Coordinates of C-alpha atoms in Angstrom, one line a residue:
M1 CA 0.3 -0.3 0.0
A2 CA 2.6 2.5 0.9
V3 CA 4.8 1.6 -2.3
C4 CA 1.9 2.2 -4.5
L5 CA 1.0 5.4 -2.5
R6 CA 4.7 6.3 -3.2
R7 CA 4.4 5.5 -6.8
K8 CA 1.8 7.3 -7.5
Y9 CA 2.9 10.4 -5.5
L10 CA 6.0 10.1 -8.0
I11 CA 4.2 10.4 -11.0
G12 CA 2.0 12.7 -9.7
S13 CA 5.0 14.9 -9.1
A14 CA 6.2 13.9 -12.1
A15 CA 3.2 14.8 -14.3
F16 CA 3.5 18.4 -12.4
L17 CA 7.0 19.1 -13.3
V18 CA 6.6 18.3 -16.9
F19 CA 3.8 20.8 -17.1
A20 CA 5.3 23.1 -15.0
G21 CA 8.0 22.9 -17.2
L22 CA 6.1 23.3 -20.4
G23 CA 4.1 26.6 -19.1
L24 CA 7.2 28.3 -18.0
W25 CA 8.9 27.7 -21.8
A26 CA 5.5 28.6 -23.0
L27 CA 5.6 31.7 -20.8
F28 CA 9.4 32.3 -21.8
L29 CA 8.7 32.3 -25.5
F30 CA 5.6 34.7 -25.3
L31 CA 7.9 37.5 -23.5
H32 CA 10.7 36.6 -25.8
K33 CA 8.6 36.6 -29.3
P34 CA 10.4 38.5 -31.6
I35 CA 8.6 41.9 -32.7
G36 CA 10.4 41.1 -36.0
V37 CA 11.4 43.3 -38.8
I38 CA 9.6 47.2 -38.2
D39 CA 8.2 47.5 -41.6
R40 CA 5.4 50.0 -41.1
P41 CA 6.6 52.9 -42.3
F42 CA 6.7 55.8 -40.8
K43 CA 7.9 59.8 -40.1
L44 CA 8.9 61.6 -37.4
T45 CA 10.5 64.7 -36.6
D46 CA 14.0 65.1 -34.6
A47 CA 15.4 67.5 -32.0
E48 CA 16.8 69.2 -34.9
G49 CA 13.7 70.0 -37.2
R50 CA 14.7 67.6 -39.9
V51 CA 12.3 64.4 -40.6
F52 CA 13.3 60.6 -39.3
D53 CA 12.4 58.3 -42.1
S54 CA 11.7 54.4 -40.6
K55 CA 13.8 53.7 -43.8
E56 CA 16.9 54.9 -41.8
L57 CA 16.5 51.9 -39.1
Q58 CA 17.8 49.9 -41.9
G59 CA 21.4 49.6 -42.6
K60 CA 23.2 49.8 -39.1
P61 CA 22.1 48.7 -35.6
S62 CA 19.4 50.9 -33.4
L63 CA 18.3 51.1 -29.8
V64 CA 15.2 52.5 -29.7
Y65 CA 13.4 54.0 -26.2
F66 CA 10.1 55.2 -25.2
G67 CA 9.9 58.1 -23.0
F68 CA 9.7 61.6 -21.9
T69 CA 11.7 64.6 -20.9
H70 CA 9.4 65.5 -18.2
C71 CA 9.9 62.2 -16.5
P72 CA 10.7 62.3 -12.8
D73 CA 12.9 59.5 -12.5
I74 CA 13.2 56.1 -15.0
C75 CA 13.6 58.2 -17.8
P76 CA 16.7 59.9 -16.7
T77 CA 18.2 56.9 -15.1
T78 CA 17.6 55.0 -18.5
L79 CA 19.2 57.5 -20.8
F80 CA 22.3 57.9 -18.8
L81 CA 22.5 54.0 -18.8
L82 CA 22.4 54.7 -22.5
A83 CA 24.6 57.5 -22.8
Q84 CA 27.3 55.4 -20.5
A85 CA 27.2 52.8 -23.2
L86 CA 28.0 54.8 -25.8
K87 CA 30.6 56.7 -24.6
K88 CA 31.9 53.0 -23.7
L89 CA 31.6 52.4 -27.0
G90 CA 33.8 55.5 -28.4
P91 CA 34.0 55.9 -32.0
D92 CA 32.1 52.9 -32.6
A93 CA 29.0 54.5 -31.2
S94 CA 28.3 56.8 -34.6
R95 CA 27.7 53.5 -35.9
I96 CA 24.5 53.1 -33.8
N97 CA 21.0 54.8 -34.1
A98 CA 20.1 56.0 -30.8
L99 CA 16.5 57.0 -31.0
F100 CA 14.5 58.7 -28.1
I101 CA 10.7 58.5 -29.4
T102 CA 8.6 60.9 -27.1
V103 CA 5.3 59.4 -25.6
D104 CA 4.8 63.2 -24.7
P105 CA 4.3 65.2 -27.7
D106 CA 2.3 68.2 -26.4
R107 CA 5.6 69.4 -24.1
D108 CA 8.1 67.3 -25.9
T109 CA 8.8 69.7 -28.9
P110 CA 11.9 69.6 -31.1
E111 CA 13.6 72.2 -29.0
Q112 CA 12.5 70.5 -25.8
L113 CA 14.2 67.5 -26.7
K114 CA 17.1 69.1 -27.8
T115 CA 17.9 70.8 -24.7
S116 CA 16.9 67.6 -22.4
L117 CA 18.9 65.5 -24.6
A118 CA 22.1 67.5 -24.7
A119 CA 23.1 66.4 -21.3
Y120 CA 23.2 63.0 -22.1
D121 CA 24.9 62.1 -25.3
P122 CA 25.6 63.9 -28.6
H123 CA 24.4 60.4 -30.3
L124 CA 20.9 60.6 -28.4
R125 CA 17.9 61.5 -31.6
G126 CA 14.8 62.5 -30.0
L127 CA 12.0 61.9 -32.2
T128 CA 8.5 63.5 -32.0
G129 CA 5.6 63.7 -34.3
D130 CA 1.7 63.4 -34.6
P131 CA -0.4 62.1 -31.7
A132 CA -1.4 59.5 -33.7
Q133 CA 1.6 58.5 -35.8
L134 CA 3.4 58.5 -32.4
A135 CA 0.8 55.9 -31.1
S136 CA 1.0 53.5 -34.4
I137 CA 4.6 53.8 -33.4
R138 CA 4.0 52.3 -29.6
D139 CA 1.8 49.8 -31.4
I140 CA 3.9 48.0 -33.0
Y141 CA 6.3 47.8 -30.2
G142 CA 4.0 47.1 -27.4
I143 CA 4.5 50.1 -25.5
E144 CA 2.3 51.4 -23.0
A145 CA 1.4 54.9 -22.3
N146 CA -0.9 56.4 -19.9
I147 CA -1.0 60.2 -18.7
L148 CA -1.9 60.0 -14.6
P149 CA -4.0 62.7 -13.3
G150 CA -2.0 66.3 -13.0
T151 CA -2.6 69.9 -13.3
G152 CA -2.4 71.5 -16.4
K153 CA 0.6 70.8 -17.9
N154 CA 2.0 69.3 -14.8
Y155 CA 1.3 65.3 -15.7
N156 CA 3.0 62.5 -15.4
I157 CA 3.0 59.3 -17.7
D158 CA 3.2 55.8 -16.6
H159 CA 4.6 53.8 -19.7
T160 CA 6.6 50.7 -20.4
D161 CA 10.0 50.8 -19.6
T162 CA 12.1 48.6 -22.3
V163 CA 15.2 49.7 -24.1
F164 CA 15.0 47.9 -28.0
V165 CA 17.9 46.6 -29.5
L166 CA 17.6 46.5 -33.3
D167 CA 20.2 44.8 -35.9
K168 CA 21.2 46.7 -39.2
N169 CA 18.0 45.2 -41.0
G170 CA 15.3 46.4 -38.3
R171 CA 14.7 43.6 -36.8
V172 CA 14.5 43.2 -32.8
Q173 CA 17.1 41.1 -31.4
S174 CA 16.9 42.0 -28.0
S175 CA 15.9 44.4 -25.2
F176 CA 16.6 45.5 -21.7
D177 CA 15.8 48.1 -18.9
L178 CA 17.3 50.6 -16.2
H179 CA 18.7 47.6 -14.4
A180 CA 21.0 46.3 -16.9
S181 CA 24.9 47.7 -16.8
S182 CA 26.2 49.7 -19.4
D183 CA 28.9 46.9 -19.8
E184 CA 25.9 44.4 -20.9
V185 CA 24.8 47.2 -22.7
V186 CA 27.6 47.5 -24.8
A187 CA 28.4 43.6 -25.3
L188 CA 25.0 43.7 -26.9
L189 CA 25.7 46.4 -29.2
E190 CA 29.1 44.8 -30.1
T191 CA 26.9 41.2 -30.8
V192 CA 24.8 42.9 -33.0
M193 CA 27.1 45.5 -35.0
Q194 CA 29.5 42.0 -35.8
A195 CA 26.5 40.5 -37.2
R196 CA 26.2 40.2 -40.6

């Protein structure tokens, strides 16, 4: 009787582990599902007032981050991380598109982007544009951005904190957030730059 119960216990435990393992694997695949090539064309305006065409995502790797310049904590921390990584890349930083796409077009004018991003790294290119177009681009990347209650122009935005790493074909290869180290980001970028 004890042997039989032990066998049932072992079989039940093994089945649980198998299903749990399959569940975790499915979750991993879901969370790491590649976005693929960003082939929905778009045009935005950079901090210099120039047009940024999505075709520019082709030809060299890119860092793509969505945020806003009035962010009190997460965005500045992430931008500082990107600036550290770009600085460590040295001359190779010019081989990367480093894009900051605003989730706050009402306040993030080209002039505002230029002033704010100048404090971090000259390779960072701020992009803004029509709210509908920006919403469409956020949808491509799965970015959430919700304005929190505030007074007038004094409001905060709850948004997805993810930096995407694209290869030279515009395909998302990896992502990270503010908890990554600058050395980890550099390693990611070097791998993507070396890929054919």
